[in-house]
Amino acid sequence: MHFTFFLTLICLTNFGIGQITVPNQFHFPYGDPVIPFIGLFVAIAFPVEINNVDLFFSVNLEANYNLPSNQTNFTYPPTVSNRNFPTISRLGVYRALEFKLEGHGYPGRECLLRMICECAEKNLDGNGILGDLINIILRPSYSLKENGSSVYDEAENYGKSNEHCEIYQDLCPFSILKLITWSDM
Protein backbone atom coordinates (compact mmCIF):
# COMPACT_ATOMS: atom_id res chain seq x y z
CA MET A 1 0.00 0.00 0.00
CA HIS A 2 1.51 3.27 -1.09
CA PHE A 3 1.13 6.20 1.26
CA THR A 4 1.84 9.72 0.15
CA PHE A 5 2.98 12.21 2.66
CA PHE A 6 1.52 15.70 2.77
CA LEU A 7 2.92 18.28 5.10
CA THR A 8 1.06 21.51 5.59
CA LEU A 9 2.77 24.15 7.65
CA ILE A 10 0.73 27.21 8.45
CA CYS A 11 2.29 29.93 10.52
CA LEU A 12 -0.20 32.49 11.70
CA THR A 13 1.01 35.41 13.68
CA ASN A 14 -1.09 37.98 15.40
CA PHE A 15 0.71 40.91 16.89
CA GLY A 16 -2.39 42.65 18.24
CA ILE A 17 -2.65 46.35 17.53
CA GLY A 18 1.03 47.21 18.04
CA GLN A 19 2.64 49.72 15.74
CA ILE A 20 6.07 51.20 15.24
CA THR A 21 6.15 55.00 15.24
CA VAL A 22 9.84 55.79 15.70
CA PRO A 23 12.72 53.43 14.92
CA ASN A 24 13.69 51.34 17.97
CA GLN A 25 10.60 52.47 19.90
CA PHE A 26 7.60 50.12 20.16
CA HIS A 27 4.11 50.85 21.43
CA PHE A 28 2.32 47.94 23.04
CA PRO A 29 -1.45 47.63 23.30
CA TYR A 30 -2.91 47.91 26.81
CA GLY A 31 -5.87 46.18 28.38
CA ASP A 32 -7.25 42.68 28.59
CA PRO A 33 -9.74 42.33 25.70
CA VAL A 34 -6.95 41.95 23.15
CA ILE A 35 -3.91 40.10 24.42
CA PRO A 36 -1.08 40.17 21.89
CA PHE A 37 0.32 36.75 21.05
CA ILE A 38 2.19 34.81 18.42
CA GLY A 39 0.66 31.53 17.30
CA LEU A 40 2.23 28.66 15.39
CA PHE A 41 0.03 26.02 13.77
CA VAL A 42 1.35 22.83 12.15
CA ALA A 43 -0.89 20.35 10.36
CA ILE A 44 0.31 16.99 9.06
CA ALA A 45 -2.06 14.94 6.88
CA PHE A 46 -1.68 11.40 5.53
CA PRO A 47 -4.10 10.07 2.90
CA VAL A 48 -5.65 6.71 3.75
CA GLU A 49 -6.21 4.64 0.62
CA ILE A 50 -9.69 3.13 0.68
CA ASN A 51 -11.65 2.46 -2.51
CA ASN A 52 -14.22 5.15 -3.35
CA VAL A 53 -13.53 7.07 -0.12
CA ASP A 54 -11.47 10.22 0.36
CA LEU A 55 -10.07 9.85 3.86
CA PHE A 56 -7.17 11.64 5.53
CA PHE A 57 -5.52 11.04 8.88
CA SER A 58 -4.33 14.37 10.20
CA VAL A 59 -2.60 15.73 13.27
CA ASN A 60 -2.78 19.40 14.23
CA LEU A 61 -0.35 21.04 16.62
CA GLU A 62 -0.73 24.54 18.01
CA ALA A 63 1.54 26.70 20.14
CA ASN A 64 0.65 30.15 21.46
CA TYR A 65 3.12 32.55 23.02
CA ASN A 66 1.96 35.70 24.80
CA LEU A 67 3.82 38.89 24.03
CA PRO A 68 4.51 41.53 26.67
CA SER A 69 1.71 44.07 27.03
CA ASN A 70 4.10 46.89 27.94
CA GLN A 71 7.80 47.53 28.18
CA THR A 72 8.01 46.74 31.88
CA ASN A 73 7.10 43.06 31.32
CA PHE A 74 10.46 42.06 29.93
CA THR A 75 14.11 42.81 30.46
CA TYR A 76 17.11 42.48 28.23
CA PRO A 77 19.41 40.74 28.67
CA PRO A 78 17.23 38.07 30.26
CA THR A 79 17.86 37.25 33.89
CA VAL A 80 19.60 33.91 34.17
CA SER A 81 19.74 32.06 37.44
CA ASN A 82 23.18 31.62 38.93
CA ARG A 83 22.00 28.55 40.79
CA ASN A 84 24.42 25.64 40.70
CA PHE A 85 22.94 22.53 39.16
CA PRO A 86 24.29 19.13 40.18
CA THR A 87 26.74 17.77 37.66
CA ILE A 88 26.33 14.32 36.20
CA SER A 89 29.31 12.17 37.09
CA ARG A 90 30.29 8.72 35.88
CA LEU A 91 29.90 7.34 39.42
CA GLY A 92 26.39 8.79 39.58
CA VAL A 93 25.48 7.05 36.32
CA TYR A 94 26.99 3.79 37.60
CA ARG A 95 25.03 4.05 40.87
CA ALA A 96 21.82 4.63 38.90
CA LEU A 97 22.54 1.58 36.70
CA GLU A 98 23.28 -0.54 39.78
CA PHE A 99 20.05 0.60 41.42
CA LYS A 100 18.07 -0.21 38.26
CA LEU A 101 19.62 -3.69 37.98
CA GLU A 102 18.91 -4.39 41.66
CA GLY A 103 15.32 -3.30 41.10
CA HIS A 104 15.02 -6.07 38.50
CA GLY A 105 16.44 -8.68 40.88
CA TYR A 106 20.05 -8.81 39.67
CA PRO A 107 23.17 -8.11 41.71
CA GLY A 108 23.68 -4.51 40.60
CA ARG A 109 27.37 -3.83 41.15
CA GLU A 110 28.51 -7.30 40.08
CA CYS A 111 26.53 -7.17 36.81
CA LEU A 112 27.77 -3.65 36.09
CA LEU A 113 31.37 -4.77 36.65
CA ARG A 114 30.78 -7.69 34.28
CA MET A 115 29.37 -5.31 31.65
CA ILE A 116 32.39 -3.00 32.02
CA CYS A 117 34.77 -5.95 31.71
CA GLU A 118 32.98 -7.36 28.64
CA CYS A 119 32.81 -3.93 27.01
CA ALA A 120 36.58 -3.55 27.40
CA GLU A 121 37.11 -7.12 26.14
CA LYS A 122 35.01 -6.90 22.97
CA ASN A 123 34.76 -4.38 20.17
CA LEU A 124 31.27 -2.86 19.91
CA ASP A 125 31.89 -0.92 16.68
CA GLY A 126 29.29 -2.96 14.74
CA ASN A 127 26.50 -1.69 16.97
CA GLY A 128 26.22 1.82 15.54
CA ILE A 129 25.24 4.67 17.81
CA LEU A 130 24.10 2.27 20.54
CA GLY A 131 27.56 0.67 20.59
CA ASP A 132 29.22 4.08 20.76
CA LEU A 133 27.02 5.15 23.68
CA ILE A 134 27.65 1.88 25.52
CA ASN A 135 31.40 2.31 24.96
CA ILE A 136 31.30 5.84 26.35
CA ILE A 137 29.25 4.84 29.40
CA LEU A 138 30.98 1.55 30.22
CA ARG A 139 34.59 2.69 29.78
CA PRO A 140 35.77 4.44 32.97
CA SER A 141 39.04 5.40 31.25
CA TYR A 142 37.08 7.75 28.94
CA SER A 143 36.60 10.23 31.80
CA LEU A 144 38.62 11.79 34.59
CA LYS A 145 39.41 9.68 37.63
CA GLU A 146 36.93 10.05 40.47
CA ASN A 147 37.11 8.98 44.10
CA GLY A 148 35.67 5.50 44.44
CA SER A 149 36.06 4.54 40.79
CA SER A 150 38.97 2.10 41.28
CA VAL A 151 36.70 -1.00 41.21
CA TYR A 152 35.37 0.05 37.81
CA ASP A 153 38.89 0.82 36.54
CA GLU A 154 40.02 -2.65 37.65
CA ALA A 155 37.12 -4.27 35.76
CA GLU A 156 38.01 -2.38 32.58
CA ASN A 157 41.72 -3.23 32.89
CA TYR A 158 40.88 -6.90 33.49
CA GLY A 159 38.73 -6.95 30.35
CA LYS A 160 41.51 -5.37 28.28
CA SER A 161 44.13 -7.87 29.44
CA ASN A 162 42.08 -11.11 29.48
CA GLU A 163 39.96 -12.84 26.86
CA HIS A 164 37.22 -13.83 29.27
CA CYS A 165 35.84 -12.08 32.31
CA GLU A 166 35.64 -15.24 34.44
CA ILE A 167 35.85 -13.59 37.84
CA TYR A 168 32.80 -11.46 37.03
CA GLN A 169 30.86 -14.31 35.39
CA ASP A 170 30.64 -16.13 38.72
CA LEU A 171 29.11 -13.10 40.44
CA CYS A 172 26.57 -12.16 37.74
CA PRO A 173 24.41 -14.97 36.27
CA PHE A 174 24.39 -13.85 32.62
CA SER A 175 25.69 -11.21 30.26
CA ILE A 176 23.35 -8.25 30.13
CA LEU A 177 25.52 -6.74 27.40
CA LYS A 178 24.65 -9.72 25.17
CA LEU A 179 20.99 -8.73 25.32
CA ILE A 180 21.52 -5.26 23.91
CA THR A 181 24.49 -5.60 21.51
CA TRP A 182 25.64 -7.64 18.54
CA SER A 183 28.93 -9.29 19.36
CA ASP A 184 30.53 -12.71 19.57
CA MET A 185 30.50 -12.85 23.36
CSV table of C-alpha atoms in Angstrom, one decimal, residues 14 26 38 41 50 85 110-111 124 147 152 154 162 172 175:
chain,number,residue,atom,x,y,z
A,14,ASN,CA,-1.1,38.0,15.4
A,26,PHE,CA,7.6,50.1,20.2
A,38,ILE,CA,2.2,34.8,18.4
A,41,PHE,CA,0.0,26.0,13.8
A,50,ILE,CA,-9.7,3.1,0.7
A,85,PHE,CA,22.9,22.5,39.2
A,110,GLU,CA,28.5,-7.3,40.1
A,111,CYS,CA,26.5,-7.2,36.8
A,124,LEU,CA,31.3,-2.9,19.9
A,147,ASN,CA,37.1,9.0,44.1
A,152,TYR,CA,35.4,0.1,37.8
A,154,GLU,CA,40.0,-2.7,37.6
A,162,ASN,CA,42.1,-11.1,29.5
A,172,CYS,CA,26.6,-12.2,37.7
A,175,SER,CA,25.7,-11.2,30.3
